[in-house]
Amino acid sequence: MGGISSSGFDCSGLVKYSYQKAGKNLPRTAADIYIKGKKVKSLQKGDLMFFAPNKAKKPTHVAIYIGNNEFIHSSSSKG
């Protein structure tokens, strides 16, 4: 089950939950979060990273940058 539930999170559910704990309210989907954001030149801890399949107009996946070229995310295939 995706989203935000007792069964777990999808990628945007994890981001929304994490930011909510920090007092920030974000939209529910990766695409809607992307629309609300702004591009940065250099990633800082806590910045969001977006991923999209080839030729997609909107991202379908979002992750949180944690530094040292690493990020955390929720994957439908790897947990």
Short mmCIF file of C-alpha atoms in Angstrom, two decimals:
data_model
loop_
_atom_site.label_atom_id
_atom_site.label_comp_id
_atom_site.label_asym_id
_atom_site.label_seq_id
_atom_site.Cartn_x
_atom_site.Cartn_y
_atom_site.Cartn_z
CA MET A 1 0.00 0.00 0.00
CA GLY A 2 1.39 3.41 -0.92
CA GLY A 3 0.80 6.78 0.62
CA ILE A 4 0.96 7.29 4.35
CA SER A 5 -0.51 4.49 6.42
CA SER A 6 0.29 2.01 9.15
CA SER A 7 1.54 -0.25 6.33
CA GLY A 8 4.26 2.21 5.32
CA PHE A 9 5.07 5.13 3.07
CA ASP A 10 5.51 5.73 -0.61
CA CYS A 11 8.29 8.18 -1.55
CA SER A 12 6.25 11.37 -1.28
CA GLY A 13 4.53 10.07 1.86
CA LEU A 14 7.93 9.66 3.53
CA VAL A 15 8.96 13.18 2.49
CA LYS A 16 5.65 14.71 3.58
CA TYR A 17 5.80 12.92 6.95
CA SER A 18 9.45 13.89 7.56
CA TYR A 19 8.93 17.55 6.70
CA GLN A 20 5.70 17.65 8.72
CA LYS A 21 7.71 16.53 11.78
CA ALA A 22 9.97 19.55 11.12
CA GLY A 23 6.96 21.90 10.98
CA LYS A 24 6.74 22.15 7.18
CA ASN A 25 3.61 21.31 5.22
CA LEU A 26 4.16 19.87 1.74
CA PRO A 27 1.78 18.68 -0.98
CA ARG A 28 1.06 14.95 -1.21
CA THR A 29 2.65 13.89 -4.52
CA ALA A 30 6.20 14.12 -5.87
CA ALA A 31 4.97 16.18 -8.83
CA ASP A 32 3.10 18.65 -6.61
CA ILE A 33 6.06 19.00 -4.24
CA TYR A 34 8.30 19.67 -7.27
CA ILE A 35 6.00 22.45 -8.51
CA LYS A 36 6.16 24.19 -5.11
CA GLY A 37 9.97 23.94 -4.86
CA LYS A 38 12.85 25.89 -6.34
CA LYS A 39 16.04 24.73 -8.01
CA VAL A 40 19.30 25.00 -6.11
CA LYS A 41 22.86 25.01 -7.43
CA SER A 42 24.36 22.97 -4.61
CA LEU A 43 22.55 20.37 -2.51
CA GLN A 44 22.38 20.86 1.25
CA LYS A 45 21.22 18.34 3.86
CA GLY A 46 17.43 18.22 3.83
CA ASP A 47 17.07 19.33 0.20
CA LEU A 48 14.75 17.27 -1.96
CA MET A 49 15.88 15.38 -5.04
CA PHE A 50 13.42 14.53 -7.82
CA PHE A 51 13.51 11.73 -10.36
CA ALA A 52 11.49 11.20 -13.54
CA PRO A 53 11.38 8.52 -16.22
CA ASN A 54 12.75 9.49 -19.64
CA LYS A 55 10.75 12.25 -21.33
CA ALA A 56 8.37 12.61 -18.38
CA LYS A 57 7.07 16.13 -17.85
CA LYS A 58 6.82 15.74 -14.07
CA PRO A 59 8.86 13.78 -11.54
CA THR A 60 7.45 10.55 -10.20
CA HIS A 61 9.90 10.00 -7.33
CA VAL A 62 11.32 12.18 -4.55
CA ALA A 63 14.10 11.66 -1.99
CA ILE A 64 15.74 13.63 0.84
CA TYR A 65 19.43 14.51 0.49
CA ILE A 66 21.39 13.62 3.66
CA GLY A 67 24.89 14.71 2.61
CA ASN A 68 27.98 12.96 1.22
CA ASN A 69 26.19 12.25 -2.08
CA GLU A 70 23.59 10.09 -0.29
CA PHE A 71 19.82 10.30 0.02
CA ILE A 72 16.97 8.50 1.75
CA HIS A 73 13.79 7.45 0.00
CA SER A 74 11.02 4.91 -0.04
CA SER A 75 11.16 2.44 -2.89
CA SER A 76 8.28 0.32 -4.11
CA SER A 77 10.68 -2.50 -4.97
CA LYS A 78 13.42 -2.26 -2.32
CA GLY A 79 11.60 -0.81 0.70
#
